[in-house]
Short mmCIF file of C-alpha atoms and ligand atoms in Angstrom, two decimals:
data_model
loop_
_atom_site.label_atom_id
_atom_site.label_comp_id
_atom_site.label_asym_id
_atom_site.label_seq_id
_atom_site.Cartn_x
_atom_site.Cartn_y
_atom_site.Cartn_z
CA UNK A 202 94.75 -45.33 -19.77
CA UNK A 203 93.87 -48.28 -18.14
CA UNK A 204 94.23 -47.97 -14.11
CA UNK A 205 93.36 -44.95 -13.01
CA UNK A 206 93.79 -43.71 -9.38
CA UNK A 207 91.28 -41.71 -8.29
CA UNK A 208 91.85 -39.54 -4.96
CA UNK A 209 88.68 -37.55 -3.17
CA UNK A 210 86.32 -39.95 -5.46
CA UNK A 211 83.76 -39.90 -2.46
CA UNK A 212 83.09 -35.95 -2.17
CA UNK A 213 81.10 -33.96 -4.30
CA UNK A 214 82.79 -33.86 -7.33
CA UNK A 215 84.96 -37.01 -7.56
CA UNK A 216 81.69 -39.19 -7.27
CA UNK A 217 80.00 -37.56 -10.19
CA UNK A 218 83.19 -37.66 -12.12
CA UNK A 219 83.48 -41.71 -11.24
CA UNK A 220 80.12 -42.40 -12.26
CA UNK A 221 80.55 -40.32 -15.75
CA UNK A 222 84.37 -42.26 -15.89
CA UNK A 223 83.02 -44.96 -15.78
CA UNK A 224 80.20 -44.77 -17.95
CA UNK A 225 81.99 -43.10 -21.07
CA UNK A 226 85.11 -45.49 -20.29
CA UNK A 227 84.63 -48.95 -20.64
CA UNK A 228 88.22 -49.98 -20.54
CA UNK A 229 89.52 -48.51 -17.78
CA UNK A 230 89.71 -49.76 -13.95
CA UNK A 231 89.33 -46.85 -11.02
CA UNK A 232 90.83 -47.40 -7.83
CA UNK A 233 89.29 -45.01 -5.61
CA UNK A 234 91.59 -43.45 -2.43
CA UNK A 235 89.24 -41.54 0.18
CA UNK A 236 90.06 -40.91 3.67
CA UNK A 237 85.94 -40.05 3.98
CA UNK A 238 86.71 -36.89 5.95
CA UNK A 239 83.47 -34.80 7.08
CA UNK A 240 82.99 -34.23 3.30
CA UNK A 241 83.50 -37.82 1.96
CA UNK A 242 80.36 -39.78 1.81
CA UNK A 243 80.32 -43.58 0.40
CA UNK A 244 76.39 -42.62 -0.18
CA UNK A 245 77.84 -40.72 -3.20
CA UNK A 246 79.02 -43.87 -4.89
CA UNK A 247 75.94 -45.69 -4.87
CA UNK A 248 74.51 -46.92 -8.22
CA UNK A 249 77.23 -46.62 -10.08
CA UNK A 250 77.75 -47.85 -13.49
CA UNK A 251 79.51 -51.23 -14.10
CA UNK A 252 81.02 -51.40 -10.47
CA UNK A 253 82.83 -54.60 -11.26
CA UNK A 254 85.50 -52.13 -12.60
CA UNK A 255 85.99 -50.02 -9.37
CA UNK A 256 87.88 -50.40 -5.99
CA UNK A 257 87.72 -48.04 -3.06
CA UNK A 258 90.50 -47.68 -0.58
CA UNK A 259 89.62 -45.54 2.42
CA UNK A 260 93.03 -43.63 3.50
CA UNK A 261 95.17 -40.39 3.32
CA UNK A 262 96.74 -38.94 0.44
CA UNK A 263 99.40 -38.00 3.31
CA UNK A 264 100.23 -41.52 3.86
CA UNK A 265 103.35 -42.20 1.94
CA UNK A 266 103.60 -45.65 1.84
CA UNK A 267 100.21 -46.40 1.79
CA UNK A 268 100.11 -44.04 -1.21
CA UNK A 269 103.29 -45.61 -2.90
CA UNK A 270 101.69 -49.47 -1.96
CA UNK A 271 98.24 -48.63 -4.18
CA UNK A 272 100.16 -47.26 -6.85
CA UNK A 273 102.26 -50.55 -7.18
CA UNK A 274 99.70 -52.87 -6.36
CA UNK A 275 96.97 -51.64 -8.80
CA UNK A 276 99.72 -50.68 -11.50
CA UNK A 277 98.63 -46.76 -12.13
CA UNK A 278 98.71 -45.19 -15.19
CA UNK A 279 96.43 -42.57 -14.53
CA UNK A 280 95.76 -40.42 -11.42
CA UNK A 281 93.20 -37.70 -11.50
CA UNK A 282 93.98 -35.49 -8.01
CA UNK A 283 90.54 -34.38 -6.57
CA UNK A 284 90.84 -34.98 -3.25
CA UNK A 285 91.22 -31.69 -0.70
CA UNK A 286 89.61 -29.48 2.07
CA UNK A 287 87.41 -27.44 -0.27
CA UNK A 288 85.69 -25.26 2.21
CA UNK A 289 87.16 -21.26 2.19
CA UNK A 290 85.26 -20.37 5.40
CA UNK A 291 86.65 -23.48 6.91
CA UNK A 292 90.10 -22.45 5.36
CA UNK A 293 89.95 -19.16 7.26
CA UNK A 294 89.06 -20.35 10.85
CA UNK A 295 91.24 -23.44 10.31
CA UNK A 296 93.86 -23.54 7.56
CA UNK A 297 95.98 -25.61 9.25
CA UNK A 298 94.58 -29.13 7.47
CA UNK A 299 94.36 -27.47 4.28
CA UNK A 300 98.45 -26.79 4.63
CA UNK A 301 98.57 -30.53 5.04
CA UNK A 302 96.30 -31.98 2.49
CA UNK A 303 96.12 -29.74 -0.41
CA UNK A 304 100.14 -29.12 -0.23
CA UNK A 305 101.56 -32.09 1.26
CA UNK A 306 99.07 -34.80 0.09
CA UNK A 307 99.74 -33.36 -3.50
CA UNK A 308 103.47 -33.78 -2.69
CA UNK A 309 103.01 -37.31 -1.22
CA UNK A 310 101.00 -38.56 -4.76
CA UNK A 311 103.43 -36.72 -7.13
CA UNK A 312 106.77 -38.60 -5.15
CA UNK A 313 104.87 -41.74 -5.44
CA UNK A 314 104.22 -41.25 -8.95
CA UNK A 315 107.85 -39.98 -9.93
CA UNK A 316 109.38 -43.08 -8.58
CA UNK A 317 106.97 -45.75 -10.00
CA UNK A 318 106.70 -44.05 -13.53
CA UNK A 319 110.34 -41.99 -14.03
CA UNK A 320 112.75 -43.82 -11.66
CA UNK A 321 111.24 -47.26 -12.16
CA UNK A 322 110.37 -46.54 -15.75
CA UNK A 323 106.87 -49.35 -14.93
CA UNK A 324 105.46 -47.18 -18.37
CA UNK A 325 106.49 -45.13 -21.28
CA UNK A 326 106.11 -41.44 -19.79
CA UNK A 327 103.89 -41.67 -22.86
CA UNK A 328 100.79 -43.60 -21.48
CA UNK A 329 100.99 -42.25 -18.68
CA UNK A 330 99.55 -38.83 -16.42
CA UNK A 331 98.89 -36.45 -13.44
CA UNK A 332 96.10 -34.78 -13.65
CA UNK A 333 95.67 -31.98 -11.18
CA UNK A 334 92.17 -30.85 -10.76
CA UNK A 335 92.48 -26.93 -9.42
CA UNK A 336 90.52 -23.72 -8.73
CA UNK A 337 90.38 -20.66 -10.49
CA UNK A 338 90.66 -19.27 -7.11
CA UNK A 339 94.66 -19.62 -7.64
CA UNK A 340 94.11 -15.83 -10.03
CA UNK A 341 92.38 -13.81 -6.98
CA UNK A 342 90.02 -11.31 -7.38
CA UNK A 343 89.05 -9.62 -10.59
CA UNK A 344 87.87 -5.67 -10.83
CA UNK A 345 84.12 -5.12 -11.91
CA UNK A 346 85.65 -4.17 -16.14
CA UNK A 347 88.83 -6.59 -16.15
CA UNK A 348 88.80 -9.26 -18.38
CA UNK A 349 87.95 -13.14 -17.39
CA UNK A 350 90.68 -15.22 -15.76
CA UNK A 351 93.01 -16.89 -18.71
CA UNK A 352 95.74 -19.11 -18.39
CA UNK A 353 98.01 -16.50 -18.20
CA UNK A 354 96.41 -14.56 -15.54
CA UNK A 355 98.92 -14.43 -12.62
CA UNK A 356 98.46 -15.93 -9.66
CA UNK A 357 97.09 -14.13 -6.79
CA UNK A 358 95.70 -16.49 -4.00
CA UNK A 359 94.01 -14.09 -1.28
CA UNK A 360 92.39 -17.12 1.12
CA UNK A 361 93.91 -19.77 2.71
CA UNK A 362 92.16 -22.60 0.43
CA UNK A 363 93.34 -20.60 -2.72
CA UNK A 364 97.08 -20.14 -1.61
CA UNK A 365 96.93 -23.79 -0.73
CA UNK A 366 95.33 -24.72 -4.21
CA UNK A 367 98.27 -22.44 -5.55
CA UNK A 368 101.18 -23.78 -3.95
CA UNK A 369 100.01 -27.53 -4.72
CA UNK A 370 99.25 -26.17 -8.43
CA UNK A 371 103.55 -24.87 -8.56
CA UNK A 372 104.72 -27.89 -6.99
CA UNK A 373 102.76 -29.98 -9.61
CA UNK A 374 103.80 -28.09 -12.39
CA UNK A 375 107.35 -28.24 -11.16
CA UNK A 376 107.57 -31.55 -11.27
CA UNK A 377 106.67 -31.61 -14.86
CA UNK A 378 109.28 -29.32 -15.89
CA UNK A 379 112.08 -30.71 -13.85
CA UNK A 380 111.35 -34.30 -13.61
CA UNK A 381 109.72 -34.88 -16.84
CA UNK A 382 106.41 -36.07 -15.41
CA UNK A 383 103.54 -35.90 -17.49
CA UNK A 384 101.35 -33.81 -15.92
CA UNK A 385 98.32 -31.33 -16.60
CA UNK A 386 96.24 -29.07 -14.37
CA UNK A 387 92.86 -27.77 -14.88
CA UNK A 388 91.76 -24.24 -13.10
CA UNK A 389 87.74 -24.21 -12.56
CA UNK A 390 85.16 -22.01 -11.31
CA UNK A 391 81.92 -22.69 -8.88
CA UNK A 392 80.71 -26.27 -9.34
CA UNK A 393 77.18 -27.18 -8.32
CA UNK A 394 74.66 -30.10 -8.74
CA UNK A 395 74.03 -33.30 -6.88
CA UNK A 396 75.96 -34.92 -3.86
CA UNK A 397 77.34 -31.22 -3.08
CA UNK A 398 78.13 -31.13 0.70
CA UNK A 399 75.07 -28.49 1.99
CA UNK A 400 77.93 -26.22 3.68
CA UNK A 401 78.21 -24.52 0.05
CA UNK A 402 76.04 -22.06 -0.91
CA UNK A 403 73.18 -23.38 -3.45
CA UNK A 404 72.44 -27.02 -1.58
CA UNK A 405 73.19 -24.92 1.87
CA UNK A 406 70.06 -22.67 0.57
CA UNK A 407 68.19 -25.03 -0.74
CA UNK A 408 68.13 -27.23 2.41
CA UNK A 409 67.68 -23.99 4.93
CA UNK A 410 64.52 -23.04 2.73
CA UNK A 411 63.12 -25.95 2.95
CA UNK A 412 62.89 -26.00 6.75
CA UNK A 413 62.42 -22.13 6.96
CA UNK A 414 66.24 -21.40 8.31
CA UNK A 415 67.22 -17.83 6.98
CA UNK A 416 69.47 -18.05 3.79
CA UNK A 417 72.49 -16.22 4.77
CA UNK A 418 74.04 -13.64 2.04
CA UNK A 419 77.16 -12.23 3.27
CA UNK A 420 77.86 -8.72 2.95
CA UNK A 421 75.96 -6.63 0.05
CA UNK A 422 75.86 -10.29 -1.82
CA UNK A 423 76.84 -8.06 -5.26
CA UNK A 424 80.12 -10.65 -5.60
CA UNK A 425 80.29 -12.64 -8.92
CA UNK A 426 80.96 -16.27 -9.60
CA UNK A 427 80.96 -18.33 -12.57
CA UNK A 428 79.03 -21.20 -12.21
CA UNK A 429 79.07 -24.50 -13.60
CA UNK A 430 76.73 -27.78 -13.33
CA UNK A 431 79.41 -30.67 -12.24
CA UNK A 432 78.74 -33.00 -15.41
CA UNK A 433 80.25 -30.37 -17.80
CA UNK A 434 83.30 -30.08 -15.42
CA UNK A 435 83.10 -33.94 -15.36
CA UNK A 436 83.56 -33.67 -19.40
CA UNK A 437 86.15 -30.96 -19.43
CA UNK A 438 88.55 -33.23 -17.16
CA UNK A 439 87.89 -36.18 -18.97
CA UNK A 440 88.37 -34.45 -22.28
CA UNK A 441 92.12 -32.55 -21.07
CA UNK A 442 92.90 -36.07 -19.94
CA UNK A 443 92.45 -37.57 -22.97
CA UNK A 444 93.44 -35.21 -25.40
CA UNK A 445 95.17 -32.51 -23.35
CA UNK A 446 98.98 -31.63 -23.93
CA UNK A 447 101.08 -32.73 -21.14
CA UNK A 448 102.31 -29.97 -19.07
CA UNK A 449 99.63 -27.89 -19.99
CA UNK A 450 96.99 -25.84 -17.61
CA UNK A 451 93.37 -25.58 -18.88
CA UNK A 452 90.57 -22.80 -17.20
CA UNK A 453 87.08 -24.06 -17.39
CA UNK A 454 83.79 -22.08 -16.32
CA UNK A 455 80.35 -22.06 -17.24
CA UNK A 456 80.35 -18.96 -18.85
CA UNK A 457 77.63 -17.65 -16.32
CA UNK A 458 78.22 -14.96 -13.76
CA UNK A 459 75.15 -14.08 -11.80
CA UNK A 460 75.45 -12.23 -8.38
CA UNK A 461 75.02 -14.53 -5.42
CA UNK A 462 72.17 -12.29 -4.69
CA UNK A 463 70.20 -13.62 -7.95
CA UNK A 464 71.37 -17.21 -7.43
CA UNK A 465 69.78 -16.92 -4.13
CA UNK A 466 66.84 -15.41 -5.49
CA UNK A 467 67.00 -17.94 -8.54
CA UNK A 468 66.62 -21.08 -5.61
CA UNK A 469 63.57 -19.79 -4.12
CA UNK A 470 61.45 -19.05 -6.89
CA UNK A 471 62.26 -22.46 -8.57
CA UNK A 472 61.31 -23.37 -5.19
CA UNK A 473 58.30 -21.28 -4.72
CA UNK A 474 56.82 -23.08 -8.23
CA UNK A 475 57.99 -26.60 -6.98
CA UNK A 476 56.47 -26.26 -3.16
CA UNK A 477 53.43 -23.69 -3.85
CA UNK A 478 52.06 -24.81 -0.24
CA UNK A 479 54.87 -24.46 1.89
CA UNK A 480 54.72 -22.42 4.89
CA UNK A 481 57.87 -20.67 3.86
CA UNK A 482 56.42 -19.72 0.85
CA UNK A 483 57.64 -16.97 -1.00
CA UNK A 484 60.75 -18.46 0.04
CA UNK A 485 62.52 -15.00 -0.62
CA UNK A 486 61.31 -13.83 2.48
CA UNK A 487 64.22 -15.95 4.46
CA UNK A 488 66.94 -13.92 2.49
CA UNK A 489 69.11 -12.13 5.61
CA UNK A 490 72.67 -10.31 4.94
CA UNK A 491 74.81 -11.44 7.35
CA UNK A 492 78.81 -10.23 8.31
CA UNK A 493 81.17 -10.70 5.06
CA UNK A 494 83.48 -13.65 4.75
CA UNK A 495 86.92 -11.84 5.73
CA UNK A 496 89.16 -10.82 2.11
CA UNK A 497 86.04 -12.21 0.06
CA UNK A 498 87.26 -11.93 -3.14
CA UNK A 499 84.90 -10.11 -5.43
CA UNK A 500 84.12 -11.42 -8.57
CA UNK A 501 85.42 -14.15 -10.50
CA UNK A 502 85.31 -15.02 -14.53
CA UNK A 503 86.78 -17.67 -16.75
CA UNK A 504 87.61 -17.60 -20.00
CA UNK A 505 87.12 -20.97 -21.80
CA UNK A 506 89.00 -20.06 -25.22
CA UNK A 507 92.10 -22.63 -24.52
CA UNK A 508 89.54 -25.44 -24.02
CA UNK A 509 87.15 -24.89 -26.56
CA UNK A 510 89.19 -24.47 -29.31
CA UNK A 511 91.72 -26.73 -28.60
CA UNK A 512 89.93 -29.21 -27.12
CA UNK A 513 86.07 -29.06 -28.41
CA UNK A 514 84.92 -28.35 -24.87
CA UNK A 515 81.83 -26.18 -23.79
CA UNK A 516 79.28 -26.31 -21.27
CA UNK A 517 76.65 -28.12 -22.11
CA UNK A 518 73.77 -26.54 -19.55
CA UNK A 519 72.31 -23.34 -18.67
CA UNK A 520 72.28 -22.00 -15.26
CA UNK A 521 68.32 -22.29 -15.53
CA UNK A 522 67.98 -25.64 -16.50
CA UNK A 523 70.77 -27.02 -14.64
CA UNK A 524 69.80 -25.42 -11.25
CA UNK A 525 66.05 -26.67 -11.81
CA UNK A 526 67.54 -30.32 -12.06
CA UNK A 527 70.13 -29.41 -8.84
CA UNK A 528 66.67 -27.99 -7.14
CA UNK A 529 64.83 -31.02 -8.06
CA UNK A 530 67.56 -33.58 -7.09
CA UNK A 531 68.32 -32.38 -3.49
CA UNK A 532 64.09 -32.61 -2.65
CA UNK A 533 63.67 -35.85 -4.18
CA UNK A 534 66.91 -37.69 -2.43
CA UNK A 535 65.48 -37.32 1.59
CA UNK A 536 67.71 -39.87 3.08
CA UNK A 537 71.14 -38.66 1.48
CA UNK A 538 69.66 -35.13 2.97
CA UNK A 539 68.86 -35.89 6.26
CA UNK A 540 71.70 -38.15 6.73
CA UNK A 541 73.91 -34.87 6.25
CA UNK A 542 71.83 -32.44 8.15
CA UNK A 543 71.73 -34.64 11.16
CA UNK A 544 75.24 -35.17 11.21
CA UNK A 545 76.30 -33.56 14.82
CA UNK A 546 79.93 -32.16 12.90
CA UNK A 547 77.88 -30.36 10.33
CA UNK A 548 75.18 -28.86 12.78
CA UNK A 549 77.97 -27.19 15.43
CA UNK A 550 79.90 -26.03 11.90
CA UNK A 551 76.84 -24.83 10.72
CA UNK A 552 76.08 -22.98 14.48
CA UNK A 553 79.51 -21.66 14.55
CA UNK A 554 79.65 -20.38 11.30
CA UNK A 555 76.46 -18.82 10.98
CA UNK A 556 75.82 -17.56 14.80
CA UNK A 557 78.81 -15.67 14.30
CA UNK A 558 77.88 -13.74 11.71
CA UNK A 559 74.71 -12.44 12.81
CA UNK A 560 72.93 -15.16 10.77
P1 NAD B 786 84.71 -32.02 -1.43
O1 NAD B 786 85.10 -31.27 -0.21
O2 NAD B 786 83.27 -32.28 -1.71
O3 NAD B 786 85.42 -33.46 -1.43
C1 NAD B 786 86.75 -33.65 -1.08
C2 NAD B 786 87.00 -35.15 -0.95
O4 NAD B 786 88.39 -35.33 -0.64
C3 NAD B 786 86.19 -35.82 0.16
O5 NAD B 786 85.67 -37.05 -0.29
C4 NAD B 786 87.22 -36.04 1.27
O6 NAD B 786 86.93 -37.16 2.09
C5 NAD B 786 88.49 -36.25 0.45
N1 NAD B 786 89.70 -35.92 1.22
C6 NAD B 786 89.94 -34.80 1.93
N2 NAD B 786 91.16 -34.87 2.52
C7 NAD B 786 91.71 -36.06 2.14
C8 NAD B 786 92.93 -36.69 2.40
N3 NAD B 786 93.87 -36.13 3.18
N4 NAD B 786 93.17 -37.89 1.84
C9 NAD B 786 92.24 -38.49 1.04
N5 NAD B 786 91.04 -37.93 0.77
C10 NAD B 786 90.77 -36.73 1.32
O7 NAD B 786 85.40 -31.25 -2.62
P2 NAD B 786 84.87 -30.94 -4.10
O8 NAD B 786 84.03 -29.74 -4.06
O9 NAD B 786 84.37 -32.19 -4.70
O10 NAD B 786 86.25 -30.52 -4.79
C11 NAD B 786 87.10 -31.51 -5.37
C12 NAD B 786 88.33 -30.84 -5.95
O11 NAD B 786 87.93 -29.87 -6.92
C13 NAD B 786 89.16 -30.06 -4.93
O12 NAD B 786 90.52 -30.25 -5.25
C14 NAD B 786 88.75 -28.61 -5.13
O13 NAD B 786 89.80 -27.75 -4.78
C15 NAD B 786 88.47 -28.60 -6.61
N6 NAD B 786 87.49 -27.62 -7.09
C16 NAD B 786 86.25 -27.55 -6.51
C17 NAD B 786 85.31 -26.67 -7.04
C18 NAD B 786 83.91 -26.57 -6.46
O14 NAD B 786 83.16 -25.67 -6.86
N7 NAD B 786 83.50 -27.44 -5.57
C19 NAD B 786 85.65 -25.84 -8.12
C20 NAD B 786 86.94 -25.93 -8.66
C21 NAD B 786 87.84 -26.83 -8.15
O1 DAU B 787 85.65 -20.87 -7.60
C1 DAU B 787 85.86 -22.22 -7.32
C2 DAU B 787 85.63 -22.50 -5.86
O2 DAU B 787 84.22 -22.43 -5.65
C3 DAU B 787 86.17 -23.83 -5.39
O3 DAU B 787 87.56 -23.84 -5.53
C4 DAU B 787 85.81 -24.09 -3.91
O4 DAU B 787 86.23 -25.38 -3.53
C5 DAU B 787 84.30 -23.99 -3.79
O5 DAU B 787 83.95 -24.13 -2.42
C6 DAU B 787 83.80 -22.65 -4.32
O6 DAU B 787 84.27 -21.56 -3.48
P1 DAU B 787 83.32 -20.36 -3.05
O7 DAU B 787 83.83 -19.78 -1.82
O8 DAU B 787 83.07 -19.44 -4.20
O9 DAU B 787 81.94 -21.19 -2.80
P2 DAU B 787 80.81 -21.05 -1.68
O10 DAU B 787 79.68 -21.91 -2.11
O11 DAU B 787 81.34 -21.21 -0.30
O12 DAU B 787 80.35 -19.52 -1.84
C7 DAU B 787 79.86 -19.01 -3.06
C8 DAU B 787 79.61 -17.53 -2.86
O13 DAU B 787 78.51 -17.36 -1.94
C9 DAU B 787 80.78 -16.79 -2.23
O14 DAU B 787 80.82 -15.47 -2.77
C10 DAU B 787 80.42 -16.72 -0.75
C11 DAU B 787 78.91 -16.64 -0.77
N1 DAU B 787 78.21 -17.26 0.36
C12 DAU B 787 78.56 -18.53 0.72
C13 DAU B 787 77.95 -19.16 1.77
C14 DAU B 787 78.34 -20.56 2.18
C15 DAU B 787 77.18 -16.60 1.01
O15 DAU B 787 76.85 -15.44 0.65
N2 DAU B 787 76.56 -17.22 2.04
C16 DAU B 787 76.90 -18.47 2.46
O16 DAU B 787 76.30 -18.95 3.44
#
């Protein structure tokens, strides 16, 4: 591994996985491909460690020849696939861009790929890999006694997003199996931490509390997901790309499944100790159930067997800990905050969204 291509590097979880690549990989250079869509921020990539070693390259994963021209020119070895709309509320009032770039864009890096590595043999298929980072959103919903999502679990995409994370999952395993390419995917739950874009739900009610907005729980707010702070996802993709088998899928999750009820009620008492004098103090009070997300899937659970035992992996924080330090983060950075909130895109998403729903 020594040039590594790094698509969606300037969202939420492609920044904090440049700044950890970078820090526990000393060899390697990291070309970073963006096309800073509403979500992409080059904020995210400030500070980082050693950044003699990294390029960014603002464009679209769509663009074929742009694509194949970056993979030539920086000699790839390595691409780790973040980039994507990520949004499933945006996915069900628009799905038509998440057609494009989750399926086609995936497409567009994997021909680009093919022909520099297999047709043009520039490496040994042995130094070489795609690595797919995926959602365990691909397995659907599970019922309140059935057991965690595996590897195995069939897929059963009920949103938009998810079918689009599915399809671009198939096509990239495909091209494994048919064309040889050394590829791996990994399938993970609910991310949070810092630099997440505030339309998701912990930074979306963290930042509503702190200026008294209502914190929006749609439907009964009794659906489960498994959360997981971003660094130990981070971890888990560096580890399956260094030590994963090609052609191999790995699920990772944090192995905690509170209700997004208690999450929300989780946020504002860390809140309530941090910010005794606020106004909006006991911040529970702005808790309002609002009109369900249409097909919200239920609950969702992964089961991190393949990973840990093959691969030594484990998250490393609790949800306590690690949602005092995501607390603590988005009230110390202001600027990266209010850069966001004023943002004209993300107040009329926020107003269309939300007004909608009763919220
Ligand atoms: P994000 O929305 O924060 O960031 C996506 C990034 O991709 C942005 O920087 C955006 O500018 C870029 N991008 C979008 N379309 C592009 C295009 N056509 N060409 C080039 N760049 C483009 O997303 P995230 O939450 O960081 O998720 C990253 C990946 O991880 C996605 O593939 C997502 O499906 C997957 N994932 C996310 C989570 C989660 O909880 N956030 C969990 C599991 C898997
Ligand atoms: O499971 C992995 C997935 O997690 C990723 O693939 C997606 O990219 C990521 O966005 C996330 O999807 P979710 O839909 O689970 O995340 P979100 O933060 O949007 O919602 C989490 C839960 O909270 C979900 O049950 C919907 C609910 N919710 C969300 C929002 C934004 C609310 O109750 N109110 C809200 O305002």
């Amino acid at each position: 591994m020594n040039n590594v291509l790094i698509t969606g590097g300037a969202g939420f979880i492609g920044s904090n996985f440049v700044r950890y690549f970078l820090s526990i990989e000393p060899g390697i250079q990291i070309v970073n491909l963006d096309a800073l869509t509403y979500a992409g921020n080059l904020e995210n990539l400030k500070d980082l460690p050693d950044p003699g070693r990294y390029a960014f390259e603002e464009g679209d994963i769509c663009d074929s020849s742009l694509v194949h021209r970056l993979i030539q020119q920086y000699q790839i070895d390595t691409v780790v696939h973040f980039a994507a709309e990520s949004h499933v509320d945006r996915s069900i009032l628009g799905p038509s861009q998440f057609i494009q770039t989750n399926i086609i864009g995936t497409f567009t890096l994997l021909e680009a790929v093919k022909q520099y590595w297999v047709d043009e043999k520039a490496f040994s298929l042995e130094h070489v890999r795609f690595h797919h980072i995926s959602t365990d959103e691909v397995y659907g919903s599970l019922e309140p006694n059935a057991p965690p999502f595996s590897e195995i679990t069939p897929y059963a995409p009920n949103s938009p997003y998810a079918a689009s994370k599915a399809s671009s999952d198939h096509i990239v395993r495909a091209y494994g199996h048919t064309y040889g390419l050394p590829i791996s995917i990994t399938n993970c739950s609910n991310n949070y931490g810092p630099y997440q874009f505030p339309e998701k739900l912990i930074p979306l009610v963290v930042l509503n509390a702190l200026t008294g907005q209502p914190l929006p729980i749609y439907g009964d707010g009794k659906q489960i997901r498994d959360w997981l702070y971003v660094e130990d996802h981070c971890e888990a993709i560096w580890r399956v790309i260094r030590d994963g088998i090609p052609g191999e899928t790995y699920n990772i999750g944090g192995d905690t499944q509170p209700s997004n009820i208690e999450i929300v009620e989780l946020i504002c008492s860390i809140l309530d100790e941090r910010l005794p004098d606020s106004p909006h103090f006991p911040h529970k009070s702005l808790i309002r159930h609002v009109a369900d997300r249409p097909g919200h899937d239920r609950r969702y659970a992964i089961d991190n067997t393949k990973i840990s035992r093959e691969l030594g992996w484990q998250p490393r924080e609790s949800l306590h800990s690690a949602l005092r330090k995501t607390v603590d983060w988005y009230l110390a950075n202001t600027e990266w905050v209010n850069a966001i909130s004023n943002q004209k895109n993300h107040q009329s998403w926020l107003q269309g969204n939300y007004q909608e729903r009763g919220g």
